[in-house]
CSV table of C-alpha atoms and ligand atoms in Angstrom, one decimal:
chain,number,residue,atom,x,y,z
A,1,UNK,CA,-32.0,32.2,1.1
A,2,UNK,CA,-31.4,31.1,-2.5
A,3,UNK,CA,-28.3,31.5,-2.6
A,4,UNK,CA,-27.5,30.0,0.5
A,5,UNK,CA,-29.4,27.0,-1.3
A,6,UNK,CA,-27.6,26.9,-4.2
A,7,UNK,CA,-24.1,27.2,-2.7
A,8,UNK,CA,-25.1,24.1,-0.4
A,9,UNK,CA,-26.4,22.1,-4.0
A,10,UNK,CA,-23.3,23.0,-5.7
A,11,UNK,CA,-20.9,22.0,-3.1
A,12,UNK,CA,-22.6,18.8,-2.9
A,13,UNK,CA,-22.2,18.2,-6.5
A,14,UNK,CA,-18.6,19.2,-6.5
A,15,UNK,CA,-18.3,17.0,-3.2
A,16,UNK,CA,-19.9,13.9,-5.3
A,17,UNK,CA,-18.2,14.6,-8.9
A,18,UNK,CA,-14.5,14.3,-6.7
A,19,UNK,CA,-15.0,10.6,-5.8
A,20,UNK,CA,-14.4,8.3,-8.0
A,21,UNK,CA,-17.2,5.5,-8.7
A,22,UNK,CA,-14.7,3.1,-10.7
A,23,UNK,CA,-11.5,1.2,-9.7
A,24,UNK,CA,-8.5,2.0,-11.6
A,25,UNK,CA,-7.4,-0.4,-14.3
A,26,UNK,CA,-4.0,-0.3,-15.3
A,27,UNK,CA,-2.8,0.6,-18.7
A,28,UNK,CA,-2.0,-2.6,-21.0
A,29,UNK,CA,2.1,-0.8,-20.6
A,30,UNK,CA,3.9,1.6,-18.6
A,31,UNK,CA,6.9,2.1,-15.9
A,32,UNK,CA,7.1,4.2,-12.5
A,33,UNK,CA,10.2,5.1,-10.0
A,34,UNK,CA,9.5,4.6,-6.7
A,35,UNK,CA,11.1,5.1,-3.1
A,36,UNK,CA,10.2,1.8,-1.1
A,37,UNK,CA,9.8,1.4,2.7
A,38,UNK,CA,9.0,-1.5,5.1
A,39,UNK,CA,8.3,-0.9,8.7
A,40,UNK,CA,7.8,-3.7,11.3
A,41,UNK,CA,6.0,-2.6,14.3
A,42,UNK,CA,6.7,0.9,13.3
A,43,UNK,CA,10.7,0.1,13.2
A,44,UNK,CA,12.1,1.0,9.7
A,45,UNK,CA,13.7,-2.5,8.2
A,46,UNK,CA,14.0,-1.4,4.8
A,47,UNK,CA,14.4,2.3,2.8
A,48,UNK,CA,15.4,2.0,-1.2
A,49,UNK,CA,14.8,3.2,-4.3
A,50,UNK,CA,13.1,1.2,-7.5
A,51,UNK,CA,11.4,0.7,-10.5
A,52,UNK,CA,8.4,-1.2,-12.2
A,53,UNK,CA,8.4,-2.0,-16.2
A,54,UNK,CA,5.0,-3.3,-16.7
A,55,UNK,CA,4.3,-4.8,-20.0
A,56,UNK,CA,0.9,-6.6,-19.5
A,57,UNK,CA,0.0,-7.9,-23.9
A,58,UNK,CA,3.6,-9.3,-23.7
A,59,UNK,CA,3.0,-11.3,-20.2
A,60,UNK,CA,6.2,-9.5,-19.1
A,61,UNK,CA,7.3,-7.2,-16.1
A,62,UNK,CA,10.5,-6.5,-14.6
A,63,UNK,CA,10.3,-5.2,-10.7
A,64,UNK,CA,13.5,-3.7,-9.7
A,65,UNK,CA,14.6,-3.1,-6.1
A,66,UNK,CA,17.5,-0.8,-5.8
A,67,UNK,CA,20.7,-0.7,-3.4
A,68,UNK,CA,19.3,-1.4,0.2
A,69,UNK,CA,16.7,-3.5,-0.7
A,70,UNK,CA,15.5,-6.6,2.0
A,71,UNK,CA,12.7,-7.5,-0.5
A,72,UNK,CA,11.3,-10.9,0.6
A,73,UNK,CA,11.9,-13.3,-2.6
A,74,UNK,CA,15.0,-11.6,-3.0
A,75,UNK,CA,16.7,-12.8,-0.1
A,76,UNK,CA,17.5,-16.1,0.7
A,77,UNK,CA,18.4,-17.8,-2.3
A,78,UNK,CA,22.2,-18.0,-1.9
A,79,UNK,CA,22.5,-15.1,-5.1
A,80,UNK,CA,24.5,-12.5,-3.4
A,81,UNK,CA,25.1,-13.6,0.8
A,82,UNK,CA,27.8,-11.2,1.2
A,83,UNK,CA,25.5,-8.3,-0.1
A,84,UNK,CA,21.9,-9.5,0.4
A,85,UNK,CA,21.4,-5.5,-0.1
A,86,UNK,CA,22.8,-4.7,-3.6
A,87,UNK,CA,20.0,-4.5,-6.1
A,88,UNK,CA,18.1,-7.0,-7.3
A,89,UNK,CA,15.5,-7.5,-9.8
A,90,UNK,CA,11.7,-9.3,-10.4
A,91,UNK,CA,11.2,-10.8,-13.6
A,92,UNK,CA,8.4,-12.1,-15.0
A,93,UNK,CA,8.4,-13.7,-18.4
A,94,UNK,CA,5.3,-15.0,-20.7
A,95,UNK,CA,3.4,-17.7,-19.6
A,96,UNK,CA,7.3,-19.1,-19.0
A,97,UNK,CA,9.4,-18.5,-15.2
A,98,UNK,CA,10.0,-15.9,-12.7
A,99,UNK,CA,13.6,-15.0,-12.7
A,100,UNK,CA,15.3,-13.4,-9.2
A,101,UNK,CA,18.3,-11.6,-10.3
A,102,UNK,CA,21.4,-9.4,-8.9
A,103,UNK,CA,22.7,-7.8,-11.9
A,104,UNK,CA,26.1,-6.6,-9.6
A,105,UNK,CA,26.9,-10.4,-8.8
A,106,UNK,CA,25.6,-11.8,-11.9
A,107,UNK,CA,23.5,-14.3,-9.6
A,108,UNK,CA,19.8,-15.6,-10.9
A,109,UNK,CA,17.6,-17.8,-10.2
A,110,UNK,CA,14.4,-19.7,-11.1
A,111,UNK,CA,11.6,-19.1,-8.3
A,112,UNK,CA,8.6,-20.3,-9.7
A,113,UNK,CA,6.4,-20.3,-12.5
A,114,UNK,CA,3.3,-20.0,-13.6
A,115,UNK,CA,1.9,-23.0,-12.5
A,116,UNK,CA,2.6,-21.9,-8.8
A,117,UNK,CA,0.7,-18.4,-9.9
A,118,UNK,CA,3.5,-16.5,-10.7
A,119,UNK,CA,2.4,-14.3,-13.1
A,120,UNK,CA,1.9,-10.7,-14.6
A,121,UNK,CA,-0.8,-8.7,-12.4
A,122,UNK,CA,-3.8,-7.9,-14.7
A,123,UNK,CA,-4.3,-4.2,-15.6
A,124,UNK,CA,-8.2,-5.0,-13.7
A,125,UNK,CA,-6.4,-6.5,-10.6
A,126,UNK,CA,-8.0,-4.1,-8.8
A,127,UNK,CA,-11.6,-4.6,-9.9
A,128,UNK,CA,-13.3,-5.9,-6.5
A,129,UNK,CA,-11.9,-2.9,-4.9
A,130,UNK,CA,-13.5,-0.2,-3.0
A,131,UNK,CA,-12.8,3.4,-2.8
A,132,UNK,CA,-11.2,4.1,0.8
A,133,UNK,CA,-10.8,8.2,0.6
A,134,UNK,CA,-8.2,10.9,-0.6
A,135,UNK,CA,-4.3,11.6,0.7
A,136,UNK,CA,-2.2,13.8,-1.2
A,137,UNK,CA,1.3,12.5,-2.4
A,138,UNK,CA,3.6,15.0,-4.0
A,139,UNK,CA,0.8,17.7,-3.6
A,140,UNK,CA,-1.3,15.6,-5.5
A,141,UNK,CA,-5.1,14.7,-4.6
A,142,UNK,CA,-4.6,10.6,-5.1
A,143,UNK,CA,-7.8,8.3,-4.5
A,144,UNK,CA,-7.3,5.1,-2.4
A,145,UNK,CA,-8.6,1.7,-3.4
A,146,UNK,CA,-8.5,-1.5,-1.3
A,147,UNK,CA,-9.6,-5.5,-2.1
A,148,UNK,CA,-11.7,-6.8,0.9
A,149,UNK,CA,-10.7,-8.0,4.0
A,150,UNK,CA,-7.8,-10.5,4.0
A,151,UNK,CA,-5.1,-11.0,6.6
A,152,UNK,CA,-3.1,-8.1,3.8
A,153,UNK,CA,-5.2,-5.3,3.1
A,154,UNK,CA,-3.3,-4.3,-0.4
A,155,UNK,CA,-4.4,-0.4,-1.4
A,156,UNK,CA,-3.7,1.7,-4.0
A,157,UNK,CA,-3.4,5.2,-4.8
A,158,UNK,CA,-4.1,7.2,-8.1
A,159,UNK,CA,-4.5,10.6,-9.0
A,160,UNK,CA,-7.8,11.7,-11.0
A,161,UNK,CA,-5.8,11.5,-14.0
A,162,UNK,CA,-4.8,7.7,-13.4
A,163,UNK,CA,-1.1,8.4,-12.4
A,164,UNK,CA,-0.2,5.6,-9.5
A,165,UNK,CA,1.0,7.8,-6.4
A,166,UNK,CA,1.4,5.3,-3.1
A,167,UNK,CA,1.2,1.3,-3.4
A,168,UNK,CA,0.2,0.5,0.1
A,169,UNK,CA,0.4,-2.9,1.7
A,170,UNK,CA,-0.3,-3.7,5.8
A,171,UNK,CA,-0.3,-7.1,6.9
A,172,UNK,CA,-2.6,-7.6,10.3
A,173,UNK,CA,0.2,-11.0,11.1
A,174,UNK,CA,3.6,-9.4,12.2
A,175,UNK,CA,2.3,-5.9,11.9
A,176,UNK,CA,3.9,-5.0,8.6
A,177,UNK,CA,3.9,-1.8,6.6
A,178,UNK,CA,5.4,-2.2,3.2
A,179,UNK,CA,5.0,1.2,0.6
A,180,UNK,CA,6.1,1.9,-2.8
A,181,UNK,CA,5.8,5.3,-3.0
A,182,UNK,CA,6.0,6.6,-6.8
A,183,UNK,CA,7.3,9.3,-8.3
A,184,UNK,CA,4.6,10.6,-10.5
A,185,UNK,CA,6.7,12.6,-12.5
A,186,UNK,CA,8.3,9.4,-14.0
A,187,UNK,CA,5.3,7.6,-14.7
A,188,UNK,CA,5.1,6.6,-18.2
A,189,UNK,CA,2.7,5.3,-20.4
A,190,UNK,CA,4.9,3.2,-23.0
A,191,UNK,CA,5.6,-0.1,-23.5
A,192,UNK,CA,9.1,-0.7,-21.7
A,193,UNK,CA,12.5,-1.0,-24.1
A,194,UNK,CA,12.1,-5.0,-25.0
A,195,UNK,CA,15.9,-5.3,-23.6
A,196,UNK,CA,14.4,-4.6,-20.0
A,197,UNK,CA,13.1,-8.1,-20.7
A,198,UNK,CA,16.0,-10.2,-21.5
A,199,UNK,CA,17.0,-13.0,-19.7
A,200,UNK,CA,20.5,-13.1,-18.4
A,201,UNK,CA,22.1,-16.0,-20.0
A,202,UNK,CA,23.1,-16.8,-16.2
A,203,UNK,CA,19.8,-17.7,-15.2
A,204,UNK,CA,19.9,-21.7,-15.6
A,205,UNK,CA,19.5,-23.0,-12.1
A,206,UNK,CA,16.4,-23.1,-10.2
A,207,UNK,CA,16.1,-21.2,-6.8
A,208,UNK,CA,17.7,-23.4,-3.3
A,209,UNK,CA,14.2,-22.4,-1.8
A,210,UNK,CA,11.3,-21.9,-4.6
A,211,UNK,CA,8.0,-20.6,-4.6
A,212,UNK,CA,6.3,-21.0,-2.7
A,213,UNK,CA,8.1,-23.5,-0.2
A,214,UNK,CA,10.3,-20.5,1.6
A,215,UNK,CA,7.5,-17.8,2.0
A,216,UNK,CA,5.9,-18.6,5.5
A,217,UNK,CA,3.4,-16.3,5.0
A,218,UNK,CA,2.4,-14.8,1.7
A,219,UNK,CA,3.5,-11.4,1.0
A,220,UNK,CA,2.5,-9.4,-2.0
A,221,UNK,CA,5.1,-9.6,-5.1
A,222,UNK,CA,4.8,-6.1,-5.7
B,301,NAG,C1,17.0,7.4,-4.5
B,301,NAG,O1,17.3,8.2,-5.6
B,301,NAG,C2,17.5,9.6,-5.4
B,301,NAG,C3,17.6,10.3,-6.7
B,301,NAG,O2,18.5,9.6,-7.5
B,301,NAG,C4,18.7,9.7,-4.5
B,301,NAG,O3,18.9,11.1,-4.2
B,301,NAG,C5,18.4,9.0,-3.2
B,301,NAG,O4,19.5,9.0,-2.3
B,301,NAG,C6,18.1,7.5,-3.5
B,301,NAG,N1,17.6,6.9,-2.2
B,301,NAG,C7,18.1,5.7,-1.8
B,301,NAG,C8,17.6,5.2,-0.5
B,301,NAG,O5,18.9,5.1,-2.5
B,302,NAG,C1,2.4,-13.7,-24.6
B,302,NAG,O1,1.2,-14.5,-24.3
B,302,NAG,C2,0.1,-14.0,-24.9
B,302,NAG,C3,-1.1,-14.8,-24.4
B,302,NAG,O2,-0.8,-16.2,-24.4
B,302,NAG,C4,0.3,-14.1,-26.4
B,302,NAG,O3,-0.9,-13.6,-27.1
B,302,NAG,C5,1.4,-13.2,-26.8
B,302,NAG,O4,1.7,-13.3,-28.2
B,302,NAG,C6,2.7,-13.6,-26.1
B,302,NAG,N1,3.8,-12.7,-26.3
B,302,NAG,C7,5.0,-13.1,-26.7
B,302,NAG,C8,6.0,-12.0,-26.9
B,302,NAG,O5,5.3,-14.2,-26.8
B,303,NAG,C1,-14.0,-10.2,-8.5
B,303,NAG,O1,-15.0,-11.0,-7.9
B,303,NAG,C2,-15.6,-11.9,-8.8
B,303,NAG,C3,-16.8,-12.5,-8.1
B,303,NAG,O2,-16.5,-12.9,-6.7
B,303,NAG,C4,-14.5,-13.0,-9.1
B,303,NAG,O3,-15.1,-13.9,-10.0
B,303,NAG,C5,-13.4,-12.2,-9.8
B,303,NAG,O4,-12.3,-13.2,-10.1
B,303,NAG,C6,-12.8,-11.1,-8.9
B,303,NAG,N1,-11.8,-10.4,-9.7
B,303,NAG,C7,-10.6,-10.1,-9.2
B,303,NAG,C8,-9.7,-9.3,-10.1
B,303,NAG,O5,-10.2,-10.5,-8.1
C-alpha cells in the first residue's frame, strides 16, 4: 500500500518538476541553423535552409534565408526577378533601417525602419506566453510556448536547457504553416562576428514596395 503511494507521489512530482512555469527569454546574443518550410493548405510552397545572428545590446540581427527561399519581404522588391529563389538576407540595424539583401545579385534595399516597428525582437518577446505541451525535435524533449489568440498563433519550442528547437507559426487567414526548424547542434551562445553586420555599400535605395504598404496581411519577420 505504501509503496503503491509513494510511487503515485513521486511520479506526480516528476510529472510537475518537467513543465516548465516560465517563458523562455532569449539570451542578450547567439545564432542557430535552421531548415525552413511553408505549407499552404497542406501544399509545400517553400523548403530551404537558414540562419539567425541575433545580437540583441547591439540592436542588430541578420535573418538569412538560403537557396529556395519564397520569404515574404524578400520577394517583390525588384532585387533579383530572374531568381526570386537565390538567398537572401534580413537585416536589422540599431535603432537605424532594415536592409533586404541578395548577396549573389548584389541587390538591397531599404524596407522600413524603425518608426514603422521594424526592429530587433526582445530576448522577453515571449513573456505573455503560455506553456502549450512537449514534442520532441532531434530526440529532444522541447517545451512549446504560444502568445494568445491572434489571427497568427506564433509558438516556440525550447529544450529544458534553453536550446531553440521548432519556431512555429500558423496563420487561421489563408491557412498557412510557416516553421523554422533549428538545428540544435549549431546553436550558439556568442555574440555574432561584427562583419555579419555590415552594410553592403549597395544598399542606397529604398525598397519599390516598403513596409508596410506591400504586406496585405501581416506575417511574422521571423
Ligand atoms: C540544407 O543543408 C544541408 C547540409 O548542408 C544540405 O544537405 C541540404 O541539402 C540543404 N537543404 C536545402 C533545402 O538546401
Ligand atoms: C545600440 O543602441 C543601444 C540603445 O540605444 C545603445 O545603447 C548601443 O550603444 C547601440 N549600439 C551601437 C553599436 O551603436
Ligand atoms: C505583456 O502584457 C503586458 C500587459 O498586457 C504588456 O504591457 C506587455 O507589453 C506585454 N509584453 C509583451 C512582450 O508583449
Amino acid at each position: 500500500m505504501w509503496s503503491i503511494l509513494v510511487i503515485v507521489i513521486s511520479s506526480i512530482l516528476i510529472t510537475c518538476a518537467s513543465i516548465p512555469t516560465t517563458p523562455p527569454v532569449w539570451p542578450s546574443a547567439f545564432s542557430v541553423d535552421f531548415v525552413e518550410d511553408i505549407f499552404f493548405a497542406v501544399v509545400k510552397y517553400s523548403h530551404n535552409n537558414g540562419t539567425w545572428y541575433y545580437d540583441f545590446p547591439n540592436g542588430r540581427a541578420r535573418y538569412d534565408h538560403l537557396r529556395g527561399q519564397k520569404n515574404n519581404f524578400c520577394g517583390g522588391q525588384k532585387l533579383s526577378d530572374n531568381d526570386p529563389k537565390a538567398p537572401c538576407s534580413l537585416l536589422f540595424t540599431n535603432h537605424s533601417n532594415m536592409y533586404v539583401i541578395y548577396p549573389e545579385a548584389k541587390t538591397c534595399c531599404i524596407l522600413c525602419g524603425e518608426k514603422e516597428g521594424c526592429t530587433v525582437l526582445k530576448p522577453t518577446w515571449l513573456s505573455n506566453s503560455s506553456y502549450t505541451g512537449d514534442k520532441v525535435f532531434e530526440g529532444k524533449k522541447c517545451h512549446g510556448w504560444a502568445e494568445p489568440g491572434h489571427i497568427f498563433t506564433d509558438e516556440l519550442y525550447v529544450t529544458d536547457e534553453n536550446v531553440l528547437c521548432q519556431y512555429h507559426e500558423k496563420s487561421f487567414v489563408g491557412d498557412l504553416i510557416h516553421t523554422l526548424t533549428f538545428n540544435q547542434a549549431s546553436y550558439k551562445v556568442q555574440q555574432p562576428d561584427t562583419s555579419i553586420f555590415d552594410i553592403p555599400s549597395y544598399c542606397k535605395d529604398v525598397c519599390p514596395r516598403p513596409y508596410p504598404n506591400h504586406v496585405t496581411h501581416k506575417r511574422s519577420i521571423l
